[in-house]
Coordinates of C-alpha atoms and ligand atoms in Angstrom, one line a residue:
Chain Q
M1 CA -39.2 -76.5 64.0
R2 CA -40.0 -74.6 60.9
I3 CA -38.0 -75.3 57.7
E4 CA -37.6 -72.4 55.4
I5 CA -36.1 -73.2 52.0
S6 CA -35.4 -70.5 49.5
R7 CA -34.1 -70.6 45.9
L8 CA -32.4 -73.9 46.7
T9 CA -30.5 -75.5 43.8
K10 CA -28.2 -78.5 43.7
T11 CA -26.2 -79.4 40.7
Y12 CA -24.2 -82.6 41.0
R13 CA -20.9 -83.0 39.3
G14 CA -21.6 -84.1 35.8
G15 CA -24.3 -81.4 35.5
V16 CA -27.4 -83.1 36.9
H17 CA -29.8 -80.4 38.2
A18 CA -31.3 -82.4 41.1
L19 CA -32.9 -79.3 42.7
D20 CA -33.7 -76.3 40.6
G21 CA -34.7 -73.1 42.5
L22 CA -36.8 -74.7 45.2
D23 CA -38.9 -72.6 47.6
L24 CA -40.7 -74.4 50.3
D25 CA -41.9 -73.8 53.8
V26 CA -42.4 -76.8 56.1
P27 CA -44.3 -75.9 59.3
T28 CA -44.3 -77.9 62.6
G29 CA -46.2 -81.2 62.4
M30 CA -46.3 -84.0 59.9
Y31 CA -45.4 -83.1 56.3
G32 CA -45.4 -85.3 53.3
L33 CA -42.9 -85.1 50.4
L34 CA -44.0 -86.9 47.3
G35 CA -42.2 -87.3 43.9
S36 CA -41.3 -89.8 41.3
N37 CA -37.9 -91.5 41.1
G38 CA -35.2 -89.0 40.5
A39 CA -37.4 -86.0 41.5
G40 CA -34.8 -84.8 44.0
K41 CA -36.3 -85.9 47.3
T42 CA -33.2 -87.6 48.6
T43 CA -31.1 -84.7 47.5
L44 CA -33.3 -82.3 49.4
I45 CA -33.3 -84.5 52.5
R46 CA -29.5 -84.9 52.4
I47 CA -29.1 -81.1 52.3
L48 CA -31.5 -80.7 55.2
A49 CA -29.6 -83.3 57.2
G50 CA -26.3 -81.4 56.6
L51 CA -24.7 -84.1 54.5
L52 CA -24.7 -82.2 51.3
K53 CA -23.9 -78.6 50.5
P54 CA -26.4 -76.8 48.2
T55 CA -25.0 -75.2 45.0
S56 CA -27.0 -72.1 45.9
G57 CA -30.0 -70.9 47.9
T58 CA -30.6 -70.9 51.7
V59 CA -32.1 -73.2 54.2
H60 CA -33.1 -72.1 57.7
I61 CA -34.3 -74.7 60.2
G62 CA -35.7 -73.4 63.5
G63 CA -34.1 -70.1 62.6
H64 CA -30.6 -71.7 62.2
D65 CA -28.9 -71.1 58.9
I66 CA -27.5 -74.6 58.0
A67 CA -24.8 -73.1 55.7
T68 CA -22.9 -72.1 58.9
T69 CA -21.2 -74.7 61.0
A70 CA -22.8 -73.5 64.2
G71 CA -26.2 -73.6 62.5
R72 CA -25.7 -77.1 61.1
L73 CA -24.5 -78.5 64.4
A74 CA -27.5 -76.9 66.2
V75 CA -29.8 -78.6 63.8
Q76 CA -28.0 -81.9 63.9
R77 CA -28.2 -82.0 67.7
T78 CA -32.0 -82.2 67.5
L79 CA -32.2 -84.2 64.2
G80 CA -33.4 -87.7 63.7
Y81 CA -32.5 -88.9 60.2
L82 CA -33.4 -92.2 58.5
P83 CA -31.6 -92.4 55.1
Q84 CA -33.1 -94.1 52.1
D85 CA -30.4 -96.7 52.0
L86 CA -29.4 -97.2 55.6
G87 CA -26.5 -99.4 56.3
V88 CA -25.3 -100.8 59.6
Y89 CA -22.2 -102.4 60.9
P90 CA -22.9 -106.2 60.6
D91 CA -20.5 -107.0 63.4
L92 CA -22.4 -105.1 66.0
T93 CA -25.6 -106.1 67.8
A94 CA -28.7 -104.0 67.5
R95 CA -28.1 -102.6 71.0
Q96 CA -24.5 -101.8 70.4
F97 CA -25.2 -100.1 67.1
L98 CA -27.9 -97.9 68.8
D99 CA -25.5 -97.2 71.6
Y100 CA -22.8 -96.0 69.2
I101 CA -25.2 -93.7 67.3
A102 CA -26.5 -92.4 70.7
L103 CA -23.0 -91.6 71.7
L104 CA -22.3 -89.8 68.4
K105 CA -25.5 -87.8 69.0
G106 CA -24.0 -86.6 72.2
I107 CA -26.1 -88.6 74.7
D108 CA -23.3 -88.9 77.2
S109 CA -25.1 -90.4 80.2
R110 CA -25.0 -94.2 80.1
T111 CA -28.2 -94.5 82.0
T112 CA -30.1 -92.2 79.6
R113 CA -28.7 -94.2 76.7
R114 CA -29.7 -97.5 78.2
R115 CA -33.2 -96.3 79.0
R116 CA -33.8 -94.7 75.6
I117 CA -32.4 -97.7 73.7
G118 CA -34.5 -100.1 75.7
E119 CA -37.6 -97.9 75.0
F120 CA -37.1 -97.6 71.3
L121 CA -36.2 -101.3 70.8
E122 CA -39.6 -101.9 72.4
V123 CA -41.3 -99.4 70.1
V124 CA -39.9 -101.1 67.0
A125 CA -40.5 -104.6 68.4
L126 CA -36.9 -105.7 68.4
T127 CA -36.4 -106.3 72.1
Q128 CA -36.1 -110.0 71.5
D129 CA -33.3 -109.6 69.0
A130 CA -31.5 -106.7 70.6
D131 CA -28.4 -108.7 71.4
R132 CA -28.0 -110.5 68.1
R133 CA -25.5 -109.3 65.5
L134 CA -27.0 -107.2 62.8
K135 CA -25.6 -109.4 60.0
G136 CA -28.4 -111.9 60.8
F137 CA -31.2 -109.3 60.5
S138 CA -33.8 -109.3 57.7
G139 CA -34.3 -106.2 55.6
G140 CA -37.4 -105.3 57.5
M141 CA -35.7 -105.7 60.8
L142 CA -32.8 -103.5 59.7
R143 CA -35.4 -100.8 58.7
R144 CA -36.7 -101.0 62.2
V145 CA -33.2 -100.6 63.6
G146 CA -32.9 -97.5 61.4
I147 CA -36.2 -96.1 62.7
A148 CA -35.1 -96.7 66.3
Q149 CA -31.8 -95.0 65.5
A150 CA -33.6 -91.9 64.2
L151 CA -35.7 -91.6 67.3
L152 CA -32.9 -92.0 69.8
A153 CA -32.1 -88.4 70.5
D154 CA -35.7 -87.3 71.0
P155 CA -35.4 -85.3 67.8
R156 CA -37.4 -82.1 67.3
L157 CA -36.9 -82.6 63.6
L158 CA -37.4 -86.0 62.1
I159 CA -36.5 -86.6 58.5
V160 CA -37.3 -90.0 57.0
D161 CA -36.6 -91.0 53.5
E162 CA -38.8 -93.8 52.3
P163 CA -39.0 -95.4 55.7
T164 CA -41.7 -98.0 54.9
T165 CA -40.1 -99.7 51.9
G166 CA -39.4 -103.3 52.8
L167 CA -41.8 -103.3 55.8
D168 CA -44.7 -105.8 55.9
P169 CA -48.1 -104.2 55.9
E170 CA -48.6 -104.5 59.7
E171 CA -45.2 -102.9 60.4
R172 CA -45.8 -100.2 57.8
I173 CA -49.1 -99.2 59.4
R174 CA -47.5 -99.3 62.9
F175 CA -44.7 -97.2 61.8
R176 CA -46.7 -94.5 60.1
T177 CA -49.0 -94.3 63.1
L178 CA -46.0 -93.9 65.3
L179 CA -44.8 -91.1 63.0
S180 CA -48.0 -89.1 63.3
Q181 CA -48.1 -89.6 67.1
L182 CA -44.5 -88.3 67.2
A183 CA -45.4 -85.3 65.1
G184 CA -47.2 -83.1 67.7
E185 CA -44.8 -80.3 68.4
R186 CA -42.1 -81.9 66.3
T187 CA -41.6 -81.5 62.6
V188 CA -41.7 -84.8 60.7
L189 CA -40.8 -84.8 57.1
L190 CA -41.8 -88.0 55.4
S191 CA -40.5 -88.6 51.9
T192 CA -42.0 -91.5 50.0
H193 CA -43.5 -92.8 46.8
I194 CA -46.2 -94.5 48.7
V195 CA -49.1 -92.1 48.3
E196 CA -51.2 -94.1 50.7
D197 CA -48.7 -93.4 53.6
V198 CA -49.0 -89.7 53.0
A199 CA -52.8 -89.9 52.7
Q200 CA -53.0 -91.6 56.1
T201 CA -50.7 -89.4 58.0
C202 CA -50.1 -86.0 56.6
R203 CA -52.4 -83.0 56.3
L204 CA -49.9 -80.9 54.3
L205 CA -47.6 -82.1 51.6
A206 CA -45.4 -81.1 48.7
V207 CA -44.8 -82.8 45.4
L208 CA -41.4 -82.5 43.7
A209 CA -40.9 -83.1 40.0
K210 CA -37.6 -82.7 38.3
G211 CA -36.1 -80.7 41.2
R212 CA -39.0 -78.2 41.2
L213 CA -42.1 -77.8 43.3
A214 CA -45.0 -79.2 41.4
F215 CA -47.5 -78.8 44.2
T216 CA -47.8 -77.7 47.8
G217 CA -50.9 -77.6 49.9
N218 CA -53.2 -79.9 51.8
V219 CA -54.3 -83.4 50.9
G220 CA -57.7 -82.3 49.8
E221 CA -56.3 -79.9 47.3
L222 CA -54.1 -82.6 45.8
V223 CA -57.1 -84.9 45.5
S224 CA -59.0 -82.2 43.7
Q225 CA -56.4 -82.1 41.0
A226 CA -58.2 -85.2 39.7
D227 CA -61.7 -83.9 40.0
H228 CA -63.8 -84.8 37.0
R229 CA -60.8 -86.7 35.5
V230 CA -61.2 -90.1 37.0
W231 CA -63.2 -92.7 35.2
T232 CA -64.1 -96.4 35.4
L233 CA -64.9 -98.5 32.4
T234 CA -65.8 -102.2 32.2
T235 CA -65.2 -103.6 28.8
P236 CA -64.4 -107.0 27.2
G237 CA -62.1 -105.3 24.8
P238 CA -58.7 -103.6 25.2
A239 CA -58.2 -100.5 27.3
P240 CA -59.0 -97.3 25.6
S241 CA -56.1 -95.6 24.0
H242 CA -57.1 -92.2 25.4
G243 CA -56.2 -91.7 29.1
R244 CA -53.9 -93.3 31.6
V245 CA -54.8 -96.6 33.2
V246 CA -54.3 -96.6 36.9
A247 CA -55.9 -100.0 37.7
A248 CA -57.1 -103.0 35.8
V249 CA -59.2 -105.7 37.5
P250 CA -60.6 -108.8 35.7
E251 CA -64.3 -108.8 36.0
G252 CA -66.5 -111.5 34.4
T253 CA -65.3 -111.9 30.8
G254 CA -63.8 -108.5 30.6
M255 CA -61.8 -106.0 32.6
R256 CA -62.7 -103.1 34.8
Y257 CA -60.3 -100.2 34.2
R258 CA -59.8 -97.1 36.3
L259 CA -58.5 -94.3 34.2
I260 CA -57.3 -90.7 34.4
A261 CA -58.2 -88.5 31.5
P262 CA -59.3 -84.9 31.0
T263 CA -62.4 -86.1 29.2
A264 CA -64.4 -89.3 29.1
P265 CA -62.1 -91.9 27.4
D266 CA -65.0 -93.9 26.2
P267 CA -68.7 -93.3 25.8
Y268 CA -69.4 -96.0 28.4
A269 CA -66.9 -94.7 30.9
R270 CA -68.4 -93.4 34.2
P271 CA -66.9 -90.7 36.4
A272 CA -65.5 -91.9 39.7
E273 CA -64.5 -90.4 43.0
P274 CA -60.8 -89.4 43.0
T275 CA -58.3 -90.6 45.7
L276 CA -55.1 -89.0 46.7
E277 CA -53.2 -91.3 44.4
D278 CA -55.4 -90.1 41.5
G279 CA -54.7 -86.5 42.4
Y280 CA -51.0 -87.3 42.4
L281 CA -51.1 -89.1 39.1
A282 CA -53.3 -86.4 37.5
L283 CA -50.7 -83.8 38.6
M284 CA -47.9 -85.8 37.1
E285 CA -49.9 -86.1 33.9
T286 CA -50.4 -82.4 33.6
G287 CA -46.8 -81.8 34.4
R288 CA -45.4 -83.7 31.5
Chain W
M1 CA -13.9 -89.5 69.3
I2 CA -13.9 -91.8 72.4
A3 CA -17.1 -93.4 71.2
T4 CA -15.7 -94.1 67.8
F5 CA -12.5 -95.4 69.3
R6 CA -14.5 -97.8 71.5
Y7 CA -16.7 -99.2 68.8
E8 CA -14.0 -99.4 66.1
F9 CA -11.7 -101.2 68.5
L10 CA -14.5 -103.6 69.4
M11 CA -15.4 -104.3 65.8
Q12 CA -11.8 -104.9 64.7
I13 CA -10.8 -107.0 67.6
R14 CA -13.8 -109.3 67.1
R15 CA -12.9 -110.2 63.6
P16 CA -11.9 -113.9 63.5
V17 CA -9.7 -113.2 60.4
L18 CA -7.5 -110.9 62.5
W19 CA -6.6 -113.7 64.9
I20 CA -6.3 -116.4 62.2
V21 CA -4.0 -114.4 59.9
Y22 CA -1.8 -113.2 62.8
G23 CA -1.7 -116.7 64.2
L24 CA -0.6 -118.2 60.9
T25 CA 2.0 -115.5 60.3
F26 CA 3.4 -115.8 63.7
A27 CA 3.7 -119.6 63.1
V28 CA 5.6 -118.8 60.0
I29 CA 8.0 -116.6 61.9
V30 CA 8.5 -119.1 64.6
V31 CA 9.2 -121.9 62.0
T32 CA 11.4 -119.7 59.8
F33 CA 13.4 -118.0 62.5
G34 CA 13.2 -120.9 65.0
Q35 CA 16.7 -120.7 66.4
P36 CA 17.1 -116.9 66.5
Y37 CA 13.6 -116.4 67.9
A38 CA 14.1 -119.0 70.6
E39 CA 17.5 -117.5 71.6
L40 CA 16.7 -113.9 70.7
S41 CA 20.1 -113.6 69.1
M42 CA 20.7 -112.3 65.7
G43 CA 23.7 -113.9 64.0
A44 CA 26.9 -114.3 65.8
G45 CA 27.6 -112.9 69.2
V46 CA 24.7 -110.5 69.9
D47 CA 24.6 -110.6 73.7
R48 CA 21.3 -112.3 74.3
H49 CA 21.8 -112.1 78.0
D50 CA 21.5 -108.4 77.9
P51 CA 17.8 -107.7 78.3
T52 CA 17.7 -104.5 76.2
T53 CA 19.4 -106.2 73.3
A54 CA 17.2 -109.2 73.6
M55 CA 14.0 -107.1 73.5
I56 CA 15.3 -105.1 70.5
V57 CA 16.0 -108.4 68.7
S58 CA 12.6 -109.7 69.6
A59 CA 10.9 -106.6 68.3
D60 CA 13.0 -106.7 65.1
L61 CA 12.0 -110.2 64.3
L62 CA 8.3 -109.4 64.7
M63 CA 8.7 -106.3 62.6
L64 CA 9.8 -108.4 59.6
L65 CA 6.4 -109.7 58.7
L66 CA 3.7 -108.8 61.2
P67 CA 3.4 -105.2 59.9
I68 CA 2.2 -106.7 56.6
V69 CA -0.6 -108.4 58.4
Y70 CA -1.3 -105.3 60.4
G71 CA -1.5 -103.1 57.3
C72 CA -3.6 -105.5 55.3
L73 CA -6.1 -105.9 58.1
L74 CA -6.6 -102.2 58.4
A75 CA -7.1 -101.6 54.6
D76 CA -10.9 -101.9 54.6
R77 CA -11.6 -100.0 57.8
L78 CA -11.9 -96.4 56.5
I79 CA -13.7 -97.1 53.3
R80 CA -16.2 -99.6 54.7
D81 CA -18.4 -96.9 56.3
R82 CA -19.3 -95.7 52.8
R83 CA -19.5 -99.2 51.4
L84 CA -21.8 -100.4 54.1
G85 CA -23.9 -97.2 53.8
V86 CA -23.5 -96.2 57.4
V87 CA -21.8 -93.0 56.6
G88 CA -25.1 -91.1 56.1
V89 CA -26.3 -91.7 59.6
L90 CA -22.9 -91.0 61.1
D91 CA -22.5 -87.7 59.2
A92 CA -25.9 -86.5 60.3
T93 CA -24.7 -86.6 63.9
P94 CA -23.1 -83.5 65.5
T95 CA -19.9 -85.4 66.0
G96 CA -17.3 -84.0 63.6
H97 CA -15.6 -85.9 60.8
T98 CA -12.2 -85.2 62.1
S99 CA -12.8 -86.5 65.6
R100 CA -14.5 -89.6 64.1
L101 CA -11.5 -90.1 61.8
I102 CA -9.1 -89.8 64.8
G103 CA -11.2 -92.2 66.8
K104 CA -11.3 -94.7 64.0
Y105 CA -7.6 -94.4 63.4
L106 CA -6.6 -94.9 67.0
G107 CA -9.3 -97.5 67.7
T108 CA -8.6 -99.7 64.7
C109 CA -4.8 -99.4 65.0
A110 CA -4.9 -100.2 68.6
A111 CA -7.1 -103.3 68.1
T112 CA -5.0 -104.5 65.2
A113 CA -1.8 -104.0 67.3
V114 CA -3.2 -106.2 70.1
P115 CA -2.1 -109.6 68.7
F116 CA 1.2 -108.0 67.8
A117 CA 1.7 -106.8 71.3
L118 CA 0.6 -110.1 72.8
A119 CA 3.2 -111.9 70.7
Y120 CA 5.9 -109.4 71.7
F121 CA 5.1 -109.1 75.4
G122 CA 4.5 -112.8 75.6
R123 CA 8.0 -113.4 74.4
A124 CA 9.3 -110.8 76.9
V125 CA 7.6 -112.5 79.8
A126 CA 9.1 -115.8 78.7
Y127 CA 12.5 -114.2 78.5
A128 CA 12.1 -112.6 81.9
I129 CA 11.3 -116.0 83.4
T130 CA 13.9 -118.1 81.6
E131 CA 16.7 -115.6 82.0
G132 CA 15.6 -114.6 85.5
E133 CA 15.7 -111.0 84.3
P134 CA 12.5 -109.1 85.3
S135 CA 14.0 -105.8 84.1
A136 CA 13.4 -107.2 80.6
L137 CA 9.8 -106.3 81.0
G138 CA 10.7 -102.6 81.6
W139 CA 12.9 -102.7 78.6
A140 CA 10.3 -104.4 76.6
V141 CA 7.9 -101.6 77.2
A142 CA 10.5 -98.9 76.5
V143 CA 11.5 -100.6 73.2
F144 CA 7.9 -101.1 72.1
V145 CA 6.9 -97.5 72.8
T146 CA 9.8 -96.0 71.0
T147 CA 10.2 -98.3 68.0
T148 CA 7.1 -100.4 67.4
V149 CA 4.5 -97.8 68.3
P150 CA 5.7 -94.9 66.0
A151 CA 6.2 -97.4 63.2
L152 CA 2.7 -98.8 63.6
L153 CA 1.2 -95.3 63.8
F154 CA 2.6 -94.4 60.5
V155 CA 1.8 -97.8 58.8
G156 CA -1.7 -97.6 60.2
A157 CA -2.4 -94.2 58.7
L158 CA -1.0 -95.4 55.4
A159 CA -3.1 -98.5 55.4
L160 CA -6.3 -96.7 56.3
A161 CA -5.9 -93.9 53.7
G162 CA -4.4 -95.9 50.8
P163 CA -7.6 -97.7 49.8
L164 CA -9.3 -94.3 49.3
L165 CA -7.3 -94.1 46.1
M166 CA -7.6 -97.7 44.8
P167 CA -9.4 -100.9 45.5
P168 CA -8.4 -102.4 48.8
M169 CA -7.2 -105.7 47.2
L170 CA -4.8 -103.8 45.0
F171 CA -3.7 -101.7 47.9
Q172 CA -2.9 -104.8 49.9
V173 CA -0.8 -106.2 47.1
L174 CA 1.0 -102.9 46.7
F175 CA 1.4 -102.7 50.5
V176 CA 3.2 -106.1 50.6
V177 CA 5.4 -105.0 47.8
Y178 CA 6.1 -101.8 49.6
W179 CA 7.0 -103.5 52.8
F180 CA 9.5 -105.8 51.1
W181 CA 11.0 -103.1 48.9
G182 CA 10.9 -100.2 51.3
N183 CA 11.9 -102.0 54.5
L184 CA 13.5 -105.3 54.1
I185 CA 15.7 -105.5 51.0
P186 CA 19.4 -104.6 51.5
P187 CA 20.0 -101.1 50.3
R188 CA 22.9 -102.1 48.1
M189 CA 20.6 -104.3 46.0
M190 CA 18.6 -101.4 44.5
P191 CA 17.5 -97.9 45.5
T192 CA 15.2 -98.4 48.5
L193 CA 13.9 -96.6 51.5
A194 CA 15.0 -99.5 53.7
D195 CA 17.2 -98.5 56.6
S196 CA 16.5 -94.9 56.0
I197 CA 14.9 -92.3 58.2
L198 CA 11.6 -92.8 56.3
S199 CA 11.5 -96.5 56.9
P200 CA 9.2 -97.7 59.7
N201 CA 11.5 -100.7 60.1
S202 CA 14.8 -98.8 60.5
R203 CA 16.9 -99.2 63.6
Y204 CA 17.7 -95.7 64.5
V205 CA 16.1 -96.0 67.9
A206 CA 17.8 -99.3 68.7
Y207 CA 21.2 -97.8 67.9
G208 CA 20.6 -94.2 69.0
L209 CA 18.6 -94.6 72.2
F210 CA 19.4 -98.2 73.4
G211 CA 23.0 -98.4 72.3
Y212 CA 22.3 -101.6 70.3
R213 CA 25.5 -103.0 68.6
P214 CA 25.8 -106.1 66.7
A215 CA 28.9 -107.8 67.9
Q216 CA 30.4 -108.0 64.5
Q217 CA 31.1 -105.1 62.2
P218 CA 28.4 -105.2 59.5
P219 CA 30.2 -105.6 56.2
D220 CA 28.5 -102.8 54.3
V221 CA 28.9 -99.8 56.7
L222 CA 30.4 -96.9 54.8
V223 CA 32.1 -95.0 57.7
A224 CA 33.7 -97.5 60.0
P225 CA 34.9 -95.7 63.1
D226 CA 35.9 -97.7 66.2
Y227 CA 32.3 -98.3 67.2
Y228 CA 29.8 -100.0 65.1
T229 CA 27.3 -97.8 63.6
Y230 CA 24.1 -97.5 61.6
G231 CA 23.6 -95.1 58.8
P232 CA 25.0 -94.6 55.3
V233 CA 25.5 -97.9 53.4
S234 CA 28.4 -98.0 51.0
E235 CA 27.5 -98.1 47.4
A236 CA 23.8 -97.6 48.1
A237 CA 21.6 -95.0 46.6
L238 CA 19.6 -92.5 48.6
N239 CA 22.2 -92.4 51.4
F240 CA 21.2 -88.8 52.1
L241 CA 18.2 -90.4 53.8
R242 CA 20.5 -92.4 56.1
P243 CA 22.1 -90.1 58.6
E244 CA 24.4 -91.7 61.1
A245 CA 22.6 -93.0 64.1
G246 CA 22.6 -91.1 67.3
V247 CA 20.2 -89.9 70.0
A248 CA 19.1 -86.9 68.0
V249 CA 18.6 -88.9 64.9
A250 CA 16.6 -91.5 66.8
L251 CA 14.3 -88.8 68.1
L252 CA 14.2 -87.4 64.6
W253 CA 13.0 -90.8 63.3
I254 CA 10.2 -90.9 65.9
G255 CA 9.2 -87.4 64.8
V256 CA 9.3 -88.3 61.2
M257 CA 7.0 -91.3 61.8
L258 CA 4.5 -89.2 63.6
V259 CA 4.6 -86.4 61.1
L260 CA 4.1 -88.9 58.3
A261 CA 1.1 -90.4 60.1
V262 CA -0.5 -87.0 60.7
S263 CA 0.2 -85.9 57.1
V264 CA -1.4 -89.1 55.6
L265 CA -4.4 -88.7 57.9
S266 CA -4.8 -85.0 56.9
L267 CA -4.7 -86.0 53.2
A268 CA -7.4 -88.6 54.0
R269 CA -9.5 -85.9 55.6
L270 CA -8.9 -83.6 52.6
H271 CA -9.9 -86.3 50.2
A272 CA -13.2 -86.8 52.1
I273 CA -13.9 -83.1 51.9
R274 CA -13.2 -83.0 48.2
T275 CA -15.4 -86.0 47.4
E276 CA -18.4 -84.6 49.3
S277 CA -20.5 -83.5 46.4
Ligands
ATP301 N1 -24.3 -88.4 44.0 C1 -24.9 -88.1 42.8 N2 -24.2 -87.7 41.8 C2 -24.8 -87.3 40.6 N3 -26.1 -87.3 40.4 C3 -26.9 -87.7 41.4 C4 -26.3 -88.1 42.7 N4 -27.4 -88.4 43.5 C5 -28.5 -88.2 42.8 N5 -28.2 -87.8 41.6 C6 -29.2 -87.4 40.5 O1 -30.0 -86.4 41.0 C7 -31.4 -86.6 40.7 C8 -32.2 -86.6 41.9 O2 -31.9 -87.7 42.7 P1 -32.6 -88.0 44.1 O3 -31.9 -89.2 44.6 O4 -32.6 -86.8 44.9 O5 -34.1 -88.4 43.7 P2 -35.2 -89.1 44.6 O6 -36.4 -88.2 44.4 O7 -34.7 -89.4 46.0 O8 -35.5 -90.4 43.8 P3 -35.9 -91.9 44.4 O9 -37.4 -91.8 44.5 O10 -35.6 -92.8 43.3 O11 -35.2 -92.1 45.6 C9 -31.4 -87.9 39.9 O12 -31.4 -87.5 38.5 C10 -30.1 -88.5 40.2 O13 -29.6 -89.3 39.1
MG302 MG1 -34.6 -91.0 47.1

């Protein structure tokens, strides 16, 4: 399902311009959405999920205009949504919670629900705990319930807002692999601050900054934002004042710094190969 | 709507606090009204051998305090979706807000009324056995459906929606105050909604539909024809809200309760639409 966003703005009560004339095209497949805290990622996602009305602009998803009730419902029928701060009913078991969501999503057949719930509990490795009340679940386990919940209705559009926060590294990798496997003919929109997750799963991505589009393109293009701007420097002294330190590792008696700067921050600094994270940081540096 | 009904019912009826608070309050009623509750007679000479009268008295005694428990236990139900952070996932489903609100309303109210109904019908069964009067069970159902259910429907809507406007603790305090002021105090003491067409605890149905009559003339009845009546109270304010009981007024009272419930729920729905930013 293709997402076409045009001139989208959202101004919250109190005058915060969370989105400011955003134009974005998200094709089928896996798509990354990066941006710093407060960039507007959650606002955009809540609009796409039909939870929030934009102040102006239009959004078409799979050809449906989500400003109309019919369009919104058509999208929500094939939507999997994992919010950033997912809550659950502590007094239900994992299985019951999933069953409730499945019912609300319109999966009326009991056998279908049972089968799907069993399947996805397996996928998120919660089969053992399926019949325990959710109030006893750890943060990571709750995230996994959230993930299962988003996948229940076999969504053609999957929108996940920082799904990997709070997961241990193994689970994180398992989950992002699952997301890319799901992509295929689906659209998966992954919002995150974890550049690594995008680097490992998405070919295309967008970067939001202050409610505007700071970048859109493929991963290689974002990496090249940092071309000739990444440096390493090993020094016993303090970090150079020029440039932005992105890593500092003690080495021998001194420190080995990794820096982003338009020109060499120190005569002894040596150029380094940029990563996606460097590209992202370089973009943010230019933007401010 | 059915899904929400089912799960909201389940979550509410599972709460241990529901059973504990109802149990304690019921104990208080039994201790305080030991004699009348055992005999199902109110004051002098109500004919407790008449099953209709006995069931009305039984419902009346429970209506004194149990609605407070009922209201307070419902107070967190509507607002907790937001508090728990579940609301995002629920809103992203194609099931509409309104049908979820109705499902939640009916589900939580039904669950919260279960202990109430158990106490009431338990007493009815006991009465039917001790008095050898199985027809009491039929009357019990009739009285419950026409007096308790409309009252609880209105109180339930109020208790779900009230905490949208204030913290639930404050609402619970105000609700208790409301219950005593608006339903229990004698109308001659101060201006009150008690015994009026707006009071969930009024006896219009008992008088109007079931022909309930206390054996003695209540001292404060304004018009005292040759039958005992329910309605305007002498020297009380707001008597325009106290028409004289009759079949039509009893039906009117049921209608008023339902209309109030629907209005309160519609306001809750509007409130939700307004706060969606
Ligand atoms: N309900 C709200 N009312 C008012 N302002 C809001 C509301 N929600 C978000 N904002 C503001 O809108 C801006 C964008 O917020 P948003 O949550 O979309 O950012 P984000 O990119 O998801 O950030 P994060 O990475 O921290 O999750 C912020 O300045 C935030 O303060
Ligand atoms: Mg966010």
